PDB file of C-alpha atoms in Angstrom:
ATOM      1  CA  MET A  70      74.759 115.566  95.960  1.00 50.00           C
ATOM      2  CA  THR A  71      77.582 114.335  98.193  1.00 50.00           C
ATOM      3  CA  ARG A  72      79.954 111.889  96.556  1.00 47.00           C
ATOM      4  CA  LEU A  73      81.625 109.205  98.617  1.00 52.00           C
ATOM      5  CA  PRO A  74      85.381 108.680  98.429  1.00 47.00           C
ATOM      6  CA  ASP A  75      86.399 105.960  96.028  1.00 48.00           C
ATOM      7  CA  VAL A  76      85.566 102.531  97.399  1.00 48.00           C
ATOM      8  CA  PRO A  77      88.815 101.177  98.909  1.00 50.00           C
ATOM      9  CA  VAL A  78      90.582  98.633  96.738  1.00 48.00           C
ATOM     10  CA  ILE A  79      90.721  95.314  98.554  1.00 51.00           C
ATOM     11  CA  PRO A  80      93.702  93.257  97.284  1.00 50.00           C
ATOM     12  CA  ASP A  81      91.715  90.019  97.174  1.00 64.00           C
ATOM     13  CA  LEU A  82      88.423  91.648  96.172  1.00 69.00           C
ATOM     14  CA  LEU A  83      87.772  89.168  93.381  1.00 70.00           C
ATOM     15  CA  GLU A  84      88.200  86.341  95.864  1.00 82.00           C
ATOM     16  CA  LEU A  85      85.340  87.601  98.020  1.00 91.00           C
ATOM     17  CA  PRO A  86      82.161  85.535  97.790  1.00 94.00           C
ATOM     18  CA  THR A  87      79.442  87.072  95.629  1.00 95.00           C
ATOM     19  CA  VAL A  88      75.902  87.711  96.787  1.00 95.00           C
ATOM     20  CA  GLU A  89      73.228  85.739  95.000  1.00 94.00           C
ATOM     21  CA  SER A  90      72.415  87.004  91.511  1.00 94.00           C
ATOM     22  CA  GLY A  91      68.835  87.640  90.499  1.00 94.00           C
ATOM     23  CA  GLN A  92      67.900  89.343  93.754  1.00 96.00           C
ATOM     24  CA  GLU A  93      65.869  92.531  93.505  1.00 97.00           C
ATOM     25  CA  VAL A  94      65.647  95.080  96.300  1.00 98.00           C
ATOM     26  CA  MET A  95      63.557  98.232  96.473  1.00 98.00           C
ATOM     27  CA  VAL A  96      64.330 100.912  99.069  1.00 98.00           C
ATOM     28  CA  ARG A  97      62.247 103.995  99.740  1.00 98.00           C
ATOM     29  CA  ALA A  98      64.164 106.652 101.684  1.00 98.00           C
ATOM     30  CA  PRO A  99      62.727 109.935 102.991  1.00 98.00           C
ATOM     31  CA  ALA A 100      63.933 113.504 102.851  1.00 98.00           C
ATOM     32  CA  THR A 101      65.085 114.973 106.129  1.00 98.00           C
ATOM     33  CA  SER A 102      65.487 118.419 107.636  1.00 98.00           C
ATOM     34  CA  ALA A 103      68.376 118.760 110.068  1.00 97.00           C
ATOM     35  CA  ASN A 104      69.101 121.340 112.777  1.00 97.00           C
ATOM     36  CA  LEU A 105      65.535 122.707 113.063  1.00 98.00           C
ATOM     37  CA  GLY A 106      67.032 125.941 114.322  1.00 97.00           C
ATOM     38  CA  PRO A 107      69.103 125.359 117.467  1.00 97.00           C
ATOM     39  CA  GLY A 108      69.609 121.586 117.100  1.00 96.00           C
ATOM     40  CA  PHE A 109      72.819 122.025 115.107  1.00 94.00           C
ATOM     41  CA  ASP A 110      74.251 118.662 113.983  1.00 93.00           C
ATOM     42  CA  ALA A 111      72.030 116.900 116.535  1.00 96.00           C
ATOM     43  CA  LEU A 112      68.370 117.014 115.467  1.00 98.00           C
ATOM     44  CA  GLY A 113      66.742 115.770 112.298  1.00 98.00           C
ATOM     45  CA  LEU A 114      63.149 115.357 111.156  1.00 98.00           C
ATOM     46  CA  ALA A 115      62.006 112.830 108.541  1.00 98.00           C
ATOM     47  CA  LEU A 116      59.636 114.202 105.886  1.00 98.00           C
ATOM     48  CA  THR A 117      57.098 112.627 103.541  1.00 98.00           C
ATOM     49  CA  LEU A 118      59.144 113.206 100.399  1.00 98.00           C
ATOM     50  CA  HIS A 119      60.865 110.052  99.166  1.00 98.00           C
ATOM     51  CA  ASP A 120      63.469 108.791  96.730  1.00 98.00           C
ATOM     52  CA  THR A 121      63.061 105.220  95.488  1.00 98.00           C
ATOM     53  CA  VAL A 122      65.866 102.849  94.529  1.00 98.00           C
ATOM     54  CA  ARG A 123      65.514  99.554  92.684  1.00 98.00           C
ATOM     55  CA  VAL A 124      68.590  97.379  92.429  1.00 98.00           C
ATOM     56  CA  ARG A 125      69.040  93.945  90.907  1.00 97.00           C
ATOM     57  CA  THR A 126      72.087  91.709  91.198  1.00 97.00           C
ATOM     58  CA  THR A 127      73.306  90.404  87.843  1.00 96.00           C
ATOM     59  CA  THR A 128      76.119  88.352  86.359  1.00 95.00           C
ATOM     60  CA  SER A 129      77.171  91.132  83.985  1.00 94.00           C
ATOM     61  CA  GLY A 130      80.357  92.010  85.860  1.00 92.00           C
ATOM     62  CA  VAL A 131      79.546  95.734  85.774  1.00 93.00           C
ATOM     63  CA  THR A 132      77.547  98.277  87.737  1.00 95.00           C
ATOM     64  CA  GLN A 133      74.966 100.225  85.768  1.00 95.00           C
ATOM     65  CA  ALA A 134      73.107 103.119  87.386  1.00 96.00           C
ATOM     66  CA  ARG A 135      70.268 105.141  85.916  1.00 96.00           C
ATOM     67  CA  SER A 136      68.657 108.160  87.560  1.00 96.00           C
ATOM     68  CA  GLU A 137      65.188 109.537  86.945  1.00 96.00           C
ATOM     69  CA  GLY A 138      63.720 112.755  88.277  1.00 95.00           C
ATOM     70  CA  GLU A 139      65.972 115.096  90.260  1.00 93.00           C
ATOM     71  CA  GLY A 140      69.538 114.978  88.958  1.00 90.00           C
ATOM     72  CA  ALA A 141      68.676 112.909  85.892  1.00 91.00           C
ATOM     73  CA  GLY A 142      71.351 113.356  83.247  1.00 88.00           C
ATOM     74  CA  SER A 143      73.937 114.764  85.647  1.00 93.00           C
ATOM     75  CA  LEU A 144      74.565 111.909  88.074  1.00 95.00           C
ATOM     76  CA  PRO A 145      77.130 109.139  87.485  1.00 95.00           C
ATOM     77  CA  THR A 146      75.990 106.007  85.703  1.00 94.00           C
ATOM     78  CA  ASP A 147      78.531 103.606  87.179  1.00 95.00           C
ATOM     79  CA  GLU A 148      79.822 102.480  90.568  1.00 95.00           C
ATOM     80  CA  THR A 149      80.598 106.090  91.542  1.00 96.00           C
ATOM     81  CA  HIS A 150      76.871 106.875  91.769  1.00 97.00           C
ATOM     82  CA  LEU A 151      76.317 107.645  95.455  1.00 97.00           C
ATOM     83  CA  VAL A 152      73.736 104.908  96.009  1.00 97.00           C
ATOM     84  CA  ALA A 153      75.884 102.351  94.187  1.00 97.00           C
ATOM     85  CA  ALA A 154      79.015 103.393  96.074  1.00 97.00           C
ATOM     86  CA  ALA A 155      77.255 103.080  99.436  1.00 98.00           C
ATOM     87  CA  LEU A 156      75.832  99.692  98.426  1.00 98.00           C
ATOM     88  CA  ILE A 157      79.171  98.325  97.224  1.00 97.00           C
ATOM     89  CA  SER A 158      80.989  99.546 100.327  1.00 96.00           C
ATOM     90  CA  THR A 159      78.322  97.921 102.518  1.00 97.00           C
ATOM     91  CA  LEU A 160      78.832  94.580 100.778  1.00 97.00           C
ATOM     92  CA  GLN A 161      82.611  94.842 101.045  1.00 96.00           C
ATOM     93  CA  ARG A 162      82.397  95.755 104.718  1.00 95.00           C
ATOM     94  CA  ALA A 163      80.590  92.441 105.263  1.00 95.00           C
ATOM     95  CA  GLY A 164      83.132  90.542 103.166  1.00 95.00           C
ATOM     96  CA  TYR A 165      81.035  90.162 100.001  1.00 96.00           C
ATOM     97  CA  ARG A 166      80.772  91.616  96.528  1.00 96.00           C
ATOM     98  CA  ALA A 167      78.253  91.655  93.707  1.00 96.00           C
ATOM     99  CA  ASP A 168      79.217  90.322  90.305  1.00 95.00           C
ATOM    100  CA  GLY A 169      77.031  92.949  88.683  1.00 96.00           C
ATOM    101  CA  LEU A 170      74.443  95.533  89.678  1.00 97.00           C
ATOM    102  CA  ASP A 171      71.596  97.126  87.755  1.00 97.00           C
ATOM    103  CA  LEU A 172      70.370 100.156  89.679  1.00 97.00           C
ATOM    104  CA  VAL A 173      67.563 102.642  88.988  1.00 97.00           C
ATOM    105  CA  THR A 174      66.883 105.631  91.229  1.00 97.00           C
ATOM    106  CA  THR A 175      63.748 107.731  91.061  1.00 97.00           C
ATOM    107  CA  ASN A 176      64.671 110.986  92.776  1.00 97.00           C
ATOM    108  CA  VAL A 177      62.082 113.346  94.201  1.00 97.00           C
ATOM    109  CA  ILE A 178      64.183 115.002  96.908  1.00 98.00           C
ATOM    110  CA  PRO A 179      65.792 118.190  95.522  1.00 96.00           C
ATOM    111  CA  HIS A 180      69.590 118.133  95.489  1.00 95.00           C
ATOM    112  CA  GLY A 181      71.668 120.723  97.316  1.00 94.00           C
ATOM    113  CA  ARG A 182      68.664 122.261  99.069  1.00 96.00           C
ATOM    114  CA  GLY A 183      69.227 121.164 102.676  1.00 96.00           C
ATOM    115  CA  LEU A 184      66.755 118.292 102.496  1.00 98.00           C
ATOM    116  CA  GLY A 185      69.066 115.345 103.023  1.00 97.00           C
ATOM    117  CA  SER A 186      69.309 114.061  99.444  1.00 97.00           C
ATOM    118  CA  SER A 187      72.783 112.615 100.025  1.00 96.00           C
ATOM    119  CA  ALA A 188      71.677 111.034 103.315  1.00 98.00           C
ATOM    120  CA  ALA A 189      68.711 109.420 101.555  1.00 98.00           C
ATOM    121  CA  ALA A 190      71.037 108.065  98.862  1.00 98.00           C
ATOM    122  CA  ILE A 191      73.491 106.680 101.406  1.00 98.00           C
ATOM    123  CA  VAL A 192      70.716 105.131 103.511  1.00 98.00           C
ATOM    124  CA  ALA A 193      69.200 103.571 100.393  1.00 98.00           C
ATOM    125  CA  GLY A 194      72.559 102.123  99.358  1.00 98.00           C
ATOM    126  CA  VAL A 195      73.373 100.824 102.833  1.00 98.00           C
ATOM    127  CA  LEU A 196      69.947  99.220 103.290  1.00 98.00           C
ATOM    128  CA  ALA A 197      69.997  97.710  99.812  1.00 98.00           C
ATOM    129  CA  GLY A 198      73.468  96.273 100.340  1.00 98.00           C
ATOM    130  CA  ASN A 199      72.481  94.894 103.722  1.00 98.00           C
ATOM    131  CA  ALA A 200      69.349  93.272 102.265  1.00 98.00           C
ATOM    132  CA  LEU A 201      71.395  91.543  99.539  1.00 97.00           C
ATOM    133  CA  LEU A 202      73.575  89.772 102.105  1.00 97.00           C
ATOM    134  CA  PRO A 203      72.784  86.291 103.420  1.00 96.00           C
ATOM    135  CA  PRO A 204      70.359  86.680 106.365  1.00 95.00           C
ATOM    136  CA  ASP A 205      72.906  85.688 109.001  1.00 96.00           C
ATOM    137  CA  GLU A 206      75.399  88.266 107.697  1.00 96.00           C
ATOM    138  CA  ARG A 207      73.086  91.288 107.899  1.00 96.00           C
ATOM    139  CA  SER A 208      73.696  94.167 110.299  1.00 96.00           C
ATOM    140  CA  ASP A 209      71.254  95.261 112.981  1.00 96.00           C
ATOM    141  CA  ALA A 210      69.774  98.758 113.289  1.00 95.00           C
ATOM    142  CA  ALA A 211      72.588 100.116 115.465  1.00 95.00           C
ATOM    143  CA  GLN A 212      75.246  98.863 113.052  1.00 96.00           C
ATOM    144  CA  LEU A 213      73.379 100.301 110.067  1.00 97.00           C
ATOM    145  CA  LEU A 214      73.273 103.712 111.735  1.00 97.00           C
ATOM    146  CA  GLN A 215      76.977 103.520 112.495  1.00 96.00           C
ATOM    147  CA  TRP A 216      77.891 102.630 108.923  1.00 97.00           C
ATOM    148  CA  ALA A 217      75.542 105.116 107.236  1.00 97.00           C
ATOM    149  CA  ALA A 218      76.678 107.947 109.517  1.00 97.00           C
ATOM    150  CA  SER A 219      80.323 107.046 108.887  1.00 96.00           C
ATOM    151  CA  LEU A 220      79.752 107.310 105.139  1.00 96.00           C
ATOM    152  CA  GLU A 221      77.826 110.583 105.443  1.00 95.00           C
ATOM    153  CA  GLY A 222      80.227 112.024 108.043  1.00 92.00           C
ATOM    154  CA  HIS A 223      77.523 112.848 110.598  1.00 92.00           C
ATOM    155  CA  PRO A 224      74.289 111.254 111.843  1.00 96.00           C
ATOM    156  CA  ASP A 225      71.776 114.105 111.905  1.00 96.00           C
ATOM    157  CA  ASN A 226      70.232 113.301 108.502  1.00 97.00           C
ATOM    158  CA  VAL A 227      70.812 109.559 108.158  1.00 98.00           C
ATOM    159  CA  ALA A 228      69.285 108.814 111.581  1.00 98.00           C
ATOM    160  CA  PRO A 229      65.789 110.182 110.832  1.00 98.00           C
ATOM    161  CA  ALA A 230      66.000 108.751 107.308  1.00 98.00           C
ATOM    162  CA  LEU A 231      66.512 105.320 108.875  1.00 98.00           C
ATOM    163  CA  VAL A 232      63.942 105.426 111.681  1.00 97.00           C
ATOM    164  CA  GLY A 233      61.513 108.256 110.892  1.00 98.00           C
ATOM    165  CA  ALA A 234      59.997 110.966 113.100  1.00 98.00           C
ATOM    166  CA  LEU A 235      62.457 113.095 115.108  1.00 98.00           C
ATOM    167  CA  ALA A 236      65.946 111.709 115.662  1.00 98.00           C
ATOM    168  CA  ILE A 237      68.260 113.046 118.354  1.00 98.00           C
ATOM    169  CA  SER A 238      71.820 112.078 117.485  1.00 97.00           C
ATOM    170  CA  TRP A 239      75.209 112.316 119.116  1.00 96.00           C
ATOM    171  CA  GLU A 240      78.766 111.076 118.762  1.00 93.00           C
ATOM    172  CA  SER A 241      80.690 109.344 121.524  1.00 91.00           C
ATOM    173  CA  GLY A 242      84.309 108.596 120.777  1.00 87.00           C
ATOM    174  CA  ARG A 243      84.226 107.163 117.267  1.00 85.00           C
ATOM    175  CA  ALA A 244      80.679 105.841 117.582  1.00 93.00           C
ATOM    176  CA  TYR A 245      77.435 107.437 116.422  1.00 96.00           C
ATOM    177  CA  HIS A 246      74.214 107.089 118.380  1.00 96.00           C
ATOM    178  CA  SER A 247      70.625 108.199 117.925  1.00 97.00           C
ATOM    179  CA  THR A 248      67.232 107.886 119.558  1.00 97.00           C
ATOM    180  CA  ARG A 249      63.849 108.249 117.906  1.00 98.00           C
ATOM    181  CA  VAL A 250      61.158 110.525 119.339  1.00 98.00           C
ATOM    182  CA  ASP A 251      57.525 110.794 118.225  1.00 98.00           C
ATOM    183  CA  VAL A 252      56.425 114.271 117.148  1.00 98.00           C
ATOM    184  CA  HIS A 253      53.192 115.973 118.188  1.00 98.00           C
ATOM    185  CA  PRO A 254      50.549 114.979 115.604  1.00 98.00           C
ATOM    186  CA  GLU A 255      49.472 118.573 114.928  1.00 98.00           C
ATOM    187  CA  ILE A 256      52.892 119.667 113.655  1.00 98.00           C
ATOM    188  CA  ILE A 257      52.942 120.109 109.874  1.00 98.00           C
ATOM    189  CA  PRO A 258      56.190 120.898 108.010  1.00 98.00           C
ATOM    190  CA  VAL A 259      55.828 123.548 105.309  1.00 98.00           C
ATOM    191  CA  LEU A 260      58.802 123.919 102.973  1.00 98.00           C
ATOM    192  CA  ALA A 261      59.846 126.719 100.671  1.00 98.00           C
ATOM    193  CA  VAL A 262      62.393 125.309  98.218  1.00 98.00           C
ATOM    194  CA  PRO A 263      64.317 127.734  95.973  1.00 96.00           C
ATOM    195  CA  ASP A 264      65.721 126.867  92.569  1.00 94.00           C
ATOM    196  CA  LEU A 265      69.217 127.659  93.859  1.00 89.00           C
ATOM    197  CA  ALA A 266      71.471 124.949  95.292  1.00 90.00           C
ATOM    198  CA  LEU A 267      73.987 125.330  98.107  1.00 87.00           C
ATOM    199  CA  SER A 268      76.529 122.697  99.076  1.00 87.00           C
ATOM    200  CA  THR A 269      76.891 121.704 102.712  1.00 85.00           C
ATOM    201  CA  GLU A 270      80.633 122.302 102.436  1.00 87.00           C
ATOM    202  CA  THR A 271      80.112 125.912 101.300  1.00 89.00           C
ATOM    203  CA  ALA A 272      77.632 126.603 104.097  1.00 88.00           C
ATOM    204  CA  ARG A 273      79.805 124.976 106.752  1.00 88.00           C
ATOM    205  CA  ALA A 274      82.855 126.965 105.640  1.00 92.00           C
ATOM    206  CA  LEU A 275      81.097 130.157 106.753  1.00 91.00           C
ATOM    207  CA  LEU A 276      80.892 129.059 110.381  1.00 91.00           C
ATOM    208  CA  PRO A 277      83.354 130.604 112.858  1.00 90.00           C
ATOM    209  CA  PRO A 278      85.804 128.289 114.661  1.00 92.00           C
ATOM    210  CA  SER A 279      84.319 129.234 118.045  1.00 92.00           C
ATOM    211  CA  VAL A 280      81.341 130.989 119.606  1.00 91.00           C
ATOM    212  CA  SER A 281      80.804 132.716 122.927  1.00 93.00           C
ATOM    213  CA  HIS A 282      79.607 130.929 126.040  1.00 94.00           C
ATOM    214  CA  ARG A 283      76.559 133.184 125.897  1.00 94.00           C
ATOM    215  CA  SER A 284      75.629 131.898 122.419  1.00 93.00           C
ATOM    216  CA  ALA A 285      76.310 128.301 123.392  1.00 93.00           C
ATOM    217  CA  ALA A 286      74.172 128.595 126.509  1.00 95.00           C
ATOM    218  CA  ALA A 287      71.362 130.265 124.577  1.00 93.00           C
ATOM    219  CA  ASN A 288      71.384 127.498 122.001  1.00 93.00           C
ATOM    220  CA  ALA A 289      71.450 124.758 124.619  1.00 95.00           C
ATOM    221  CA  GLY A 290      68.361 126.201 126.264  1.00 96.00           C
ATOM    222  CA  ARG A 291      66.463 126.594 122.992  1.00 97.00           C
ATOM    223  CA  ALA A 292      67.407 123.069 121.837  1.00 97.00           C
ATOM    224  CA  ALA A 293      66.069 121.626 125.078  1.00 97.00           C
ATOM    225  CA  LEU A 294      62.906 123.684 124.699  1.00 98.00           C
ATOM    226  CA  LEU A 295      62.581 122.518 121.095  1.00 98.00           C
ATOM    227  CA  ILE A 296      62.317 118.868 122.116  1.00 98.00           C
ATOM    228  CA  HIS A 297      59.471 119.763 124.490  1.00 98.00           C
ATOM    229  CA  ALA A 298      57.770 121.887 121.829  1.00 98.00           C
ATOM    230  CA  LEU A 299      58.011 119.180 119.167  1.00 98.00           C
ATOM    231  CA  VAL A 300      56.717 116.467 121.461  1.00 98.00           C
ATOM    232  CA  ALA A 301      54.228 118.113 123.817  1.00 98.00           C
ATOM    233  CA  GLU A 302      53.736 121.872 123.413  1.00 98.00           C
ATOM    234  CA  PRO A 303      53.808 123.117 119.797  1.00 98.00           C
ATOM    235  CA  SER A 304      52.753 126.602 120.908  1.00 97.00           C
ATOM    236  CA  LEU A 305      56.381 127.102 122.014  1.00 98.00           C
ATOM    237  CA  LEU A 306      57.869 126.379 118.578  1.00 98.00           C
ATOM    238  CA  LEU A 307      58.632 130.012 117.707  1.00 98.00           C
ATOM    239  CA  ALA A 308      60.746 130.537 120.817  1.00 98.00           C
ATOM    240  CA  ALA A 309      62.169 127.023 120.608  1.00 98.00           C
ATOM    241  CA  THR A 310      63.497 127.392 117.051  1.00 98.00           C
ATOM    242  CA  GLN A 311      65.625 130.466 117.801  1.00 97.00           C
ATOM    243  CA  ASP A 312      69.214 129.737 116.772  1.00 96.00           C
ATOM    244  CA  SER A 313      72.492 131.349 117.880  1.00 94.00           C
ATOM    245  CA  LEU A 314      75.078 129.069 116.258  1.00 92.00           C
ATOM    246  CA  HIS A 315      74.785 128.835 112.491  1.00 94.00           C
ATOM    247  CA  GLN A 316      71.932 130.520 110.626  1.00 94.00           C
ATOM    248  CA  ASP A 317      73.133 134.123 110.840  1.00 93.00           C
ATOM    249  CA  PHE A 318      76.674 133.135 109.852  1.00 91.00           C
ATOM    250  CA  ARG A 319      75.394 131.275 106.796  1.00 94.00           C
ATOM    251  CA  ALA A 320      72.972 134.004 105.739  1.00 93.00           C
ATOM    252  CA  PRO A 321      75.356 135.709 103.257  1.00 93.00           C
ATOM    253  CA  ALA A 322      75.393 132.539 101.143  1.00 93.00           C
ATOM    254  CA  MET A 323      71.563 132.458 100.917  1.00 94.00           C
ATOM    255  CA  LEU A 324      70.209 135.944 101.403  1.00 94.00           C
ATOM    256  CA  PRO A 325      66.752 135.247  99.879  1.00 95.00           C
ATOM    257  CA  SER A 326      66.325 132.300 102.255  1.00 96.00           C
ATOM    258  CA  ALA A 327      67.533 134.275 105.281  1.00 96.00           C
ATOM    259  CA  THR A 328      65.180 137.129 104.376  1.00 96.00           C
ATOM    260  CA  LEU A 329      62.243 134.747 104.050  1.00 97.00           C
ATOM    261  CA  MET A 330      63.033 133.020 107.341  1.00 98.00           C
ATOM    262  CA  ARG A 331      63.304 136.307 109.207  1.00 97.00           C
ATOM    263  CA  GLY A 332      60.065 137.530 107.684  1.00 97.00           C
ATOM    264  CA  LEU A 333      58.249 134.384 108.779  1.00 98.00           C
ATOM    265  CA  ARG A 334      59.577 134.691 112.309  1.00 98.00           C
ATOM    266  CA  ALA A 335      58.569 138.346 112.440  1.00 98.00           C
ATOM    267  CA  GLU A 336      55.029 137.173 111.720  1.00 97.00           C
ATOM    268  CA  GLY A 337      55.133 134.709 114.596  1.00 98.00           C
ATOM    269  CA  LEU A 338      55.834 131.584 112.543  1.00 98.00           C
ATOM    270  CA  ALA A 339      58.528 129.043 113.421  1.00 98.00           C
ATOM    271  CA  GLY A 340      60.668 129.451 110.319  1.00 98.00           C
ATOM    272  CA  THR A 341      64.145 127.898 110.122  1.00 98.00           C
ATOM    273  CA  ILE A 342      66.784 127.138 107.538  1.00 98.00           C
ATOM    274  CA  SER A 343      66.480 123.480 106.590  1.00 98.00           C
ATOM    275  CA  GLY A 344      69.817 121.790 107.177  1.00 95.00           C
ATOM    276  CA  ALA A 345      72.578 123.788 105.527  1.00 93.00           C
ATOM    277  CA  GLY A 346      69.993 125.537 103.334  1.00 94.00           C
ATOM    278  CA  PRO A 347      68.813 127.140 101.230  1.00 97.00           C
ATOM    279  CA  SER A 348      65.323 125.648 101.754  1.00 98.00           C
ATOM    280  CA  VAL A 349      63.235 127.244 104.483  1.00 98.00           C
ATOM    281  CA  LEU A 350      61.240 125.031 106.837  1.00 98.00           C
ATOM    282  CA  THR A 351      58.276 126.296 108.825  1.00 98.00           C
ATOM    283  CA  LEU A 352      56.960 124.101 111.626  1.00 98.00           C
ATOM    284  CA  ALA A 353      53.260 124.885 111.507  1.00 98.00           C
ATOM    285  CA  VAL A 354      50.598 123.728 113.958  1.00 98.00           C
ATOM    286  CA  GLY A 355      47.409 122.229 112.557  1.00 98.00           C
ATOM    287  CA  GLU A 356      45.863 122.634 109.116  1.00 98.00           C
ATOM    288  CA  ALA A 357      44.967 126.262 109.775  1.00 98.00           C
ATOM    289  CA  GLY A 358      48.540 126.967 110.833  1.00 98.00           C
ATOM    290  CA  ALA A 359      49.896 125.274 107.717  1.00 98.00           C
ATOM    291  CA  SER A 360      47.602 127.341 105.497  1.00 98.00           C
ATOM    292  CA  ALA A 361      48.709 130.491 107.299  1.00 98.00           C
ATOM    293  CA  ALA A 362      52.348 129.526 106.798  1.00 98.00           C
ATOM    294  CA  GLU A 363      51.820 128.916 103.078  1.00 98.00           C
ATOM    295  CA  GLU A 364      50.073 132.266 102.688  1.00 98.00           C
ATOM    296  CA  ALA A 365      52.819 134.046 104.624  1.00 98.00           C
ATOM    297  CA  VAL A 366      55.500 132.462 102.440  1.00 97.00           C
ATOM    298  CA  ARG A 367      53.705 133.540  99.260  1.00 96.00           C
ATOM    299  CA  SER A 368      53.206 137.077 100.554  1.00 96.00           C
ATOM    300  CA  LEU A 369      56.817 137.486 101.633  1.00 96.00           C
ATOM    301  CA  LEU A 370      58.143 136.080  98.363  1.00 95.00           C
ATOM    302  CA  GLU A 371      55.995 138.534  96.398  1.00 92.00           C
ATOM    303  CA  GLN A 372      57.757 141.344  98.248  1.00 89.00           C
ATOM    304  CA  ASP A 373      61.201 139.953  97.448  1.00 84.00           C
ATOM    305  CA  GLU A 374      62.644 141.332  94.222  1.00 79.00           C
ATOM    306  CA  THR A 375      65.357 138.648  93.996  1.00 78.00           C
ATOM    307  CA  PRO A 376      64.863 136.599  90.779  1.00 84.00           C
ATOM    308  CA  VAL A 377      64.512 133.234  92.511  1.00 89.00           C
ATOM    309  CA  ASN A 378      61.777 130.707  91.832  1.00 94.00           C
ATOM    310  CA  TRP A 379      60.355 128.818  94.788  1.00 96.00           C
ATOM    311  CA  ARG A 380      58.279 125.708  95.356  1.00 96.00           C
ATOM    312  CA  ILE A 381      56.007 125.543  98.404  1.00 97.00           C
ATOM    313  CA  LEU A 382      55.406 122.061  99.787  1.00 98.00           C
ATOM    314  CA  ARG A 383      53.074 121.074 102.594  1.00 98.00           C
ATOM    315  CA  LEU A 384      54.373 117.748 103.882  1.00 98.00           C
ATOM    316  CA  ALA A 385      53.979 115.599 106.982  1.00 98.00           C
ATOM    317  CA  VAL A 386      56.386 113.975 109.385  1.00 98.00           C
ATOM    318  CA  GLU A 387      57.474 110.595 108.025  1.00 98.00           C
ATOM    319  CA  GLN A 388      56.803 108.173 110.847  1.00 96.00           C
ATOM    320  CA  GLU A 389      58.459 104.973 109.660  1.00 95.00           C
ATOM    321  CA  GLY A 390      61.679 106.003 107.950  1.00 96.00           C
ATOM    322  CA  ALA A 391      63.191 104.077 105.058  1.00 98.00           C
ATOM    323  CA  SER A 392      61.516 100.860 103.902  1.00 97.00           C
ATOM    324  CA  VAL A 393      63.002  97.811 102.204  1.00 97.00           C
ATOM    325  CA  GLU A 394      61.414  95.161  99.979  1.00 94.00           C
ATOM    326  CA  VAL A 395      63.339  92.092  98.802  1.00 90.00           C
ATOM    327  CA  HIS A 396      62.358  89.839  95.897  1.00 81.00           C
ATOM    328  CA  GLN A 397      64.138  86.744  94.678  1.00 67.00           C
ATOM    329  CA  GLY A 398      64.631  86.321  90.946  1.00 59.00           C
TER     330      GLY A 398
END
């Protein structure tokens, strides 16, 4: 999971006002799949797989973090935990601090699999921190996107995690922007998740510094087609998910995933690498299409002699994005 830089040391940090102790906030943040083939660094889809964070403000003077589920036993237990770091930085950005924090994360989203686990953690921390602030000090949706994307480094995962459905994101100057788009109700995401992790940094390092105009034009056309396919005409998903910018370059770092994706596409299914990989996402149409995708994944994996274990998940598009509940102690 991505780790934020150390929270900047503010000279008069201890002089900042503290948020009220005894508050309890619960945030539920979804997994996301970015790129979706040709939508490199621009498109992201929220999925019905969620991490849950419970945080309580205390007077202990320390930050305690405990993780359950994915990553349990290997994640930090102090303020360097990604959720805690995002929360603390959100408070400091608003000119506040917490005297103490007691944080518990229940992680379901696999780490390092291209499913937005770090984005979910950052969104959870940002939303929790924002909810702990006095009401008149809280940020609006546009500001929350800006801050979460700044912490993550790009908006393609945090945007759908915040608002749900399909998010189209872009950067203008030093500002991040995104718009939410409803997805055709018959589209069903089917995931194949390997037991191998791959860091975004490793995958991104394989990309060339430039591509041809031909590749760029091809990708622009497919990305435009993909929006239409996702919203109105799912029958075009196979053609619309064809990528020319990143998947082939990254294939050497995840050969089993690349082999599975190519096999699915050869069978007429809209298979893509989820985010930076190595999970494989198939955008199926209808229950029959989802069953066919699951069967195709199983069949192709049986033919693969690589010793990799896979999980197959039939999910849905998360419509609402992250949710926040606040309770006073």
